[in-house]
Short mmCIF file of C-alpha atoms and ligand atoms in Angstrom, two decimals:
data_model
loop_
_atom_site.label_atom_id
_atom_site.label_comp_id
_atom_site.label_asym_id
_atom_site.label_seq_id
_atom_site.Cartn_x
_atom_site.Cartn_y
_atom_site.Cartn_z
CA MET A 1 9.17 15.65 -1.08
CA MET A 2 9.28 12.03 -1.60
CA LEU A 3 5.60 12.21 -3.73
CA THR A 4 4.13 14.78 -4.97
CA VAL A 5 0.84 14.35 -7.06
CA GLN A 6 -0.54 16.71 -8.46
CA ASN A 7 -3.88 17.30 -10.32
CA LEU A 8 -4.21 13.16 -11.30
CA THR A 9 -6.96 12.19 -13.72
CA ALA A 10 -7.37 8.43 -14.65
CA GLY A 11 -9.71 5.91 -15.58
CA TYR A 12 -11.37 2.93 -17.93
CA GLY A 13 -11.91 3.55 -21.41
CA THR A 14 -14.77 6.32 -20.99
CA ALA A 15 -15.24 6.10 -17.03
CA GLN A 16 -12.81 8.56 -15.45
CA VAL A 17 -12.78 7.76 -11.88
CA LEU A 18 -9.50 9.99 -11.10
CA HIS A 19 -10.61 13.67 -11.23
CA GLY A 20 -7.94 15.26 -10.27
CA ALA A 21 -5.94 14.17 -7.14
CA ASP A 22 -3.71 16.15 -5.58
CA LEU A 23 -1.24 14.76 -2.84
CA THR A 24 1.97 15.03 -0.99
CA LEU A 25 4.00 12.97 0.91
CA ASP A 26 7.77 13.48 3.24
CA GLN A 27 10.52 11.23 2.98
CA GLY A 28 9.09 8.73 6.14
CA ARG A 29 6.22 9.87 6.30
CA ALA A 30 2.99 7.85 6.04
CA VAL A 31 -0.52 8.98 5.32
CA ALA A 32 -3.38 6.61 5.46
CA VAL A 33 -5.69 7.22 2.10
CA LEU A 34 -9.59 6.66 3.05
CA GLY A 35 -12.60 6.54 1.85
CA ARG A 36 -16.08 4.50 1.00
CA ASN A 37 -15.66 2.13 -1.72
CA GLY A 38 -15.46 2.61 -5.47
CA VAL A 39 -14.59 6.21 -4.74
CA GLY A 40 -11.04 5.60 -6.51
CA LYS A 41 -8.82 4.30 -3.58
CA THR A 42 -7.33 1.46 -5.91
CA THR A 43 -7.22 3.28 -9.01
CA PHE A 44 -5.45 5.68 -7.22
CA VAL A 45 -2.58 3.46 -6.16
CA HIS A 46 -2.67 1.76 -9.34
CA ALA A 47 -1.60 5.03 -11.70
CA LEU A 48 1.27 5.69 -9.07
CA MET A 49 2.71 1.90 -10.17
CA GLY A 50 1.60 2.28 -13.51
CA LEU A 51 -1.06 0.06 -13.48
CA VAL A 52 -3.40 2.14 -14.91
CA ARG A 53 -1.96 5.29 -17.18
CA PRO A 54 -2.65 8.24 -16.09
CA SER A 55 -4.56 10.74 -18.48
CA SER A 56 -3.36 13.87 -17.04
CA GLY A 57 -1.30 15.56 -14.39
CA SER A 58 1.99 14.33 -12.42
CA ILE A 59 3.56 11.84 -10.44
CA ARG A 60 6.37 12.98 -9.01
CA LEU A 61 9.20 10.39 -7.12
CA ALA A 62 11.86 12.50 -5.72
CA GLY A 63 10.94 15.19 -8.14
CA ARG A 64 11.12 12.34 -10.52
CA GLU A 65 7.98 11.92 -13.35
CA LEU A 66 6.59 8.89 -13.03
CA SER A 67 3.50 9.30 -15.14
CA GLY A 68 3.86 7.24 -18.39
CA LEU A 69 6.14 4.92 -17.06
CA ASP A 70 5.50 1.65 -17.32
CA THR A 71 5.33 -0.47 -14.01
CA ARG A 72 8.73 -2.18 -14.27
CA ARG A 73 10.30 1.06 -14.59
CA ILE A 74 8.54 2.92 -11.73
CA ALA A 75 9.40 -0.63 -9.54
CA ARG A 76 12.94 0.21 -10.90
CA LEU A 77 12.85 3.54 -9.03
CA GLY A 78 11.72 2.67 -6.02
CA VAL A 79 7.88 2.02 -5.58
CA ARG A 80 6.52 -1.22 -4.65
CA ILE A 81 2.38 -2.25 -3.92
CA VAL A 82 0.80 -4.79 -1.93
CA PRO A 83 -2.06 -5.01 -3.45
CA GLN A 84 -5.87 -5.41 -2.83
CA GLY A 85 -6.78 -9.33 -2.23
CA ARG A 86 -2.76 -9.98 -1.80
CA ARG A 87 -2.49 -12.20 -4.69
CA VAL A 88 0.85 -14.52 -3.63
CA PHE A 89 1.34 -17.25 -5.24
CA ARG A 90 -0.75 -20.42 -4.78
CA SER A 91 1.46 -22.94 -5.27
CA LEU A 92 5.03 -21.18 -4.02
CA THR A 93 5.92 -21.60 -0.94
CA VAL A 94 6.51 -18.82 1.36
CA ALA A 95 11.09 -19.66 0.90
CA GLU A 96 10.43 -19.74 -2.82
CA THR A 97 8.43 -16.64 -3.26
CA LEU A 98 10.49 -13.98 -0.97
CA GLU A 99 13.63 -16.01 -2.68
CA ILE A 100 12.42 -14.99 -5.84
CA SER A 101 11.59 -11.47 -4.63
CA ARG A 102 14.95 -10.67 -3.54
CA SER A 103 17.11 -7.63 -4.91
CA PRO A 104 20.30 -6.15 -4.04
CA GLY A 105 19.85 -4.06 -1.37
CA GLU A 106 19.22 -3.75 2.72
CA TRP A 107 16.29 -5.67 2.89
CA THR A 108 17.05 -9.62 2.96
CA VAL A 109 15.05 -12.77 3.64
CA GLU A 110 16.18 -13.12 7.04
CA ARG A 111 15.21 -9.58 7.88
CA VAL A 112 11.07 -10.33 6.41
CA TYR A 113 11.57 -13.48 8.71
CA GLN A 114 12.58 -11.22 11.56
CA ILE A 115 9.47 -8.72 11.25
CA PHE A 116 6.95 -11.74 10.24
CA PRO A 117 8.80 -14.85 12.87
CA ALA A 118 4.82 -16.34 11.94
CA LEU A 119 6.22 -16.22 8.48
CA ALA A 120 9.65 -17.98 9.56
CA ALA A 121 7.63 -20.84 11.02
CA ARG A 122 6.11 -21.09 7.53
CA ARG A 123 8.37 -20.38 5.16
CA ARG A 124 7.56 -24.86 3.84
CA HIS A 125 4.03 -23.62 3.26
CA ARG A 126 3.31 -23.08 0.02
CA GLY A 127 0.91 -20.15 -0.69
CA ASP A 128 -2.63 -21.07 -0.74
CA GLN A 129 -1.91 -22.92 2.87
CA LEU A 130 -1.45 -19.86 4.67
CA SER A 131 -3.84 -18.02 6.21
CA GLY A 132 -5.29 -14.40 5.10
CA GLY A 133 -2.67 -12.86 7.88
CA GLU A 134 -0.14 -14.77 6.76
CA GLN A 135 -0.70 -14.05 3.18
CA GLU A 136 -0.47 -10.01 3.63
CA MET A 137 2.78 -10.68 5.58
CA LEU A 138 4.13 -12.44 2.89
CA ALA A 139 2.80 -9.64 0.30
CA ILE A 140 4.64 -7.35 2.64
CA GLY A 141 7.65 -9.42 2.54
CA ARG A 142 7.41 -9.50 -1.04
CA ALA A 143 7.31 -6.02 -1.89
CA LEU A 144 9.81 -5.17 0.69
CA LEU A 145 12.70 -7.35 -0.79
CA GLY A 146 12.01 -4.68 -3.25
CA ASN A 147 13.97 -2.30 -1.21
CA PRO A 148 10.80 0.41 -1.67
CA ARG A 149 11.44 3.99 -1.37
CA LEU A 150 7.55 4.59 -1.30
CA LEU A 151 5.19 1.32 -0.41
CA LEU A 152 1.83 1.11 -1.46
CA LEU A 153 -0.41 -0.62 0.34
CA ASP A 154 -4.31 -1.34 -0.78
CA GLU A 155 -6.31 -2.67 2.50
CA PRO A 156 -3.98 -5.16 3.70
CA SER A 157 -6.16 -5.62 6.85
CA GLU A 158 -9.60 -7.19 4.64
CA GLY A 159 -10.85 -9.83 5.95
CA LEU A 160 -8.17 -10.25 8.77
CA ALA A 161 -9.51 -11.43 11.91
CA PRO A 162 -9.45 -8.71 14.88
CA ARG A 163 -5.93 -9.91 16.59
CA LEU A 164 -3.69 -9.90 12.84
CA VAL A 165 -4.49 -6.66 12.45
CA GLU A 166 -3.38 -5.69 15.72
CA GLU A 167 -0.24 -7.92 14.43
CA LEU A 168 0.17 -5.74 11.36
CA GLY A 169 -0.32 -2.78 12.59
CA VAL A 170 2.63 -3.27 14.70
CA VAL A 171 4.61 -4.13 12.09
CA LEU A 172 3.45 -1.27 9.83
CA ALA A 173 4.28 1.33 12.48
CA GLY A 174 7.65 -0.18 12.76
CA LEU A 175 8.42 0.08 8.98
CA ARG A 176 8.17 3.96 9.39
CA ALA A 177 10.94 3.56 11.48
CA THR A 178 13.16 3.08 8.53
CA GLY A 179 12.73 5.64 6.62
CA ILE A 180 10.39 4.54 3.88
CA SER A 181 7.30 6.73 3.16
CA VAL A 182 3.76 4.85 2.89
CA VAL A 183 0.72 5.30 0.86
CA LEU A 184 -1.90 3.39 2.92
CA VAL A 185 -5.37 2.84 1.46
CA GLU A 186 -7.44 1.55 4.12
CA GLN A 187 -11.23 1.34 5.55
CA ASN A 188 -9.93 0.29 9.01
CA LEU A 189 -10.25 3.57 10.49
CA ARG A 190 -7.85 2.09 14.06
CA LEU A 191 -5.07 0.80 11.97
CA ALA A 192 -4.86 3.81 9.52
CA LEU A 193 -4.51 6.05 12.83
CA GLU A 194 -2.35 3.67 14.42
CA VAL A 195 -0.03 3.80 11.55
CA ALA A 196 -0.25 6.97 9.45
CA ASP A 197 1.16 10.61 10.46
CA GLU A 198 -1.94 12.39 8.23
CA VAL A 199 -5.35 11.27 6.22
CA ARG A 200 -6.69 12.18 3.44
CA CYS A 201 -10.45 11.26 2.50
CA MET A 202 -11.37 10.14 -1.03
CA VAL A 203 -14.78 11.52 -2.57
CA LYS A 204 -15.66 10.33 -6.39
CA GLY A 205 -11.76 10.37 -7.44
CA ARG A 206 -10.25 13.53 -5.62
CA PHE A 207 -8.81 14.41 -1.84
CA VAL A 208 -11.60 16.71 -0.35
CA TYR A 209 -10.11 15.99 3.23
CA GLY A 210 -7.01 16.52 4.42
CA ALA A 211 -5.83 16.42 8.48
CA ALA A 212 -2.81 15.14 10.81
CA ALA A 213 -4.29 11.20 12.06
CA GLY A 214 -5.08 13.14 15.22
CA GLU A 215 -7.19 15.82 14.34
CA PHE A 216 -9.27 13.12 11.91
CA ALA A 217 -9.52 10.51 14.95
CA GLY A 218 -11.42 13.43 16.70
CA ASP A 219 -13.51 14.85 14.00
CA GLY A 220 -16.79 12.32 14.43
CA ALA A 221 -18.29 14.51 11.56
CA ALA A 222 -15.55 14.43 9.28
CA ILE A 223 -15.53 10.37 9.53
CA ALA A 224 -18.90 9.89 9.40
CA ALA A 225 -18.73 11.52 6.28
CA TYR A 226 -15.87 9.61 4.43
CA LEU A 227 -16.34 6.46 6.01
CA GLY A 228 -19.94 6.31 7.61
CA VAL A 229 -21.06 5.58 10.44
CA GLY A 230 -19.94 2.61 12.87
CA SER A 231 -16.51 3.25 11.77
N1 ADP B 1 -10.93 -2.76 -14.37
C1 ADP B 1 -11.85 -1.37 -14.12
N2 ADP B 1 -12.40 -1.66 -15.32
C2 ADP B 1 -13.75 -0.49 -15.08
N3 ADP B 1 -14.23 0.09 -13.92
C3 ADP B 1 -13.19 -0.49 -13.12
C4 ADP B 1 -12.05 -1.45 -13.19
N4 ADP B 1 -11.37 -1.09 -11.65
C5 ADP B 1 -12.63 -0.50 -10.96
N5 ADP B 1 -13.45 0.22 -11.18
C6 ADP B 1 -14.54 1.22 -11.19
O1 ADP B 1 -13.68 2.63 -10.78
C7 ADP B 1 -14.33 3.11 -9.88
C8 ADP B 1 -13.13 3.14 -9.02
O2 ADP B 1 -12.88 2.00 -7.95
P1 ADP B 1 -11.76 1.61 -7.16
O3 ADP B 1 -10.41 2.26 -7.56
O4 ADP B 1 -11.57 0.63 -7.34
O5 ADP B 1 -12.12 2.51 -6.11
P2 ADP B 1 -12.51 1.90 -4.53
O6 ADP B 1 -10.47 0.66 -4.30
O7 ADP B 1 -12.40 3.15 -3.75
O8 ADP B 1 -13.23 0.64 -4.04
C9 ADP B 1 -15.61 1.78 -9.86
O9 ADP B 1 -16.82 2.39 -9.85
C10 ADP B 1 -14.74 0.84 -10.27
O10 ADP B 1 -16.22 0.34 -10.57
MG1 MG B 2 -9.97 -0.92 -3.71
#
């Protein structure tokens, strides 16, 4: 198992947000984490990355315990996050951002430009001159340059025009073929189903539903219950 999360609890001060989250993910597979606003999806991926300290439970990456390690250490073990809201450097160019994100491994700046030709065309532009879609590609490119075994994506489609969400879906689906394991937090059901093998739905800091993506796609009651009508 690439990732095994057991009975994970975490929160902020006295406010507990994760109430015993369990999740497993095989190597080269993608799981979509779905759920309404405020249920704890971001807190979950932040706990995996060591950005939020778990108060109990276990997070194992290929058998290695991550819980309690700091973010830098977790990154060195092969985990990268593309944060919600992207958070690209506003004053650095695309090329500069990618250059400082390089580390030895199979991912190169050229390879990032190959999967995101739009970024190559924008290499001299600063972060604050990019569209939301380009910023998302840059944030993903930066994460890939860390050669992750496990990639965490927190609502990559948020605020993107439908055409860009489609492009993003193609790229993310393509990443699966590279053997990388993906945890994709999404509210866009179509994108989630296009990219993920499995779906897990979170309610109040716990996963209460799990199914193969195809099965979830046909379960209108579950979609309405966990994502809300109109998704
Ligand atoms: N830094 C923080 N400090 C205090 N409370 C937070 C913080 N971040 C999130 N929360 C609270 O934790 C709960 C879960 O938030 P979050 O994990 O961001 O949910 P989601 O990503 O599913 O929308 C919410 O009630 C939110 O207000
Ligand atoms: Mg969130």
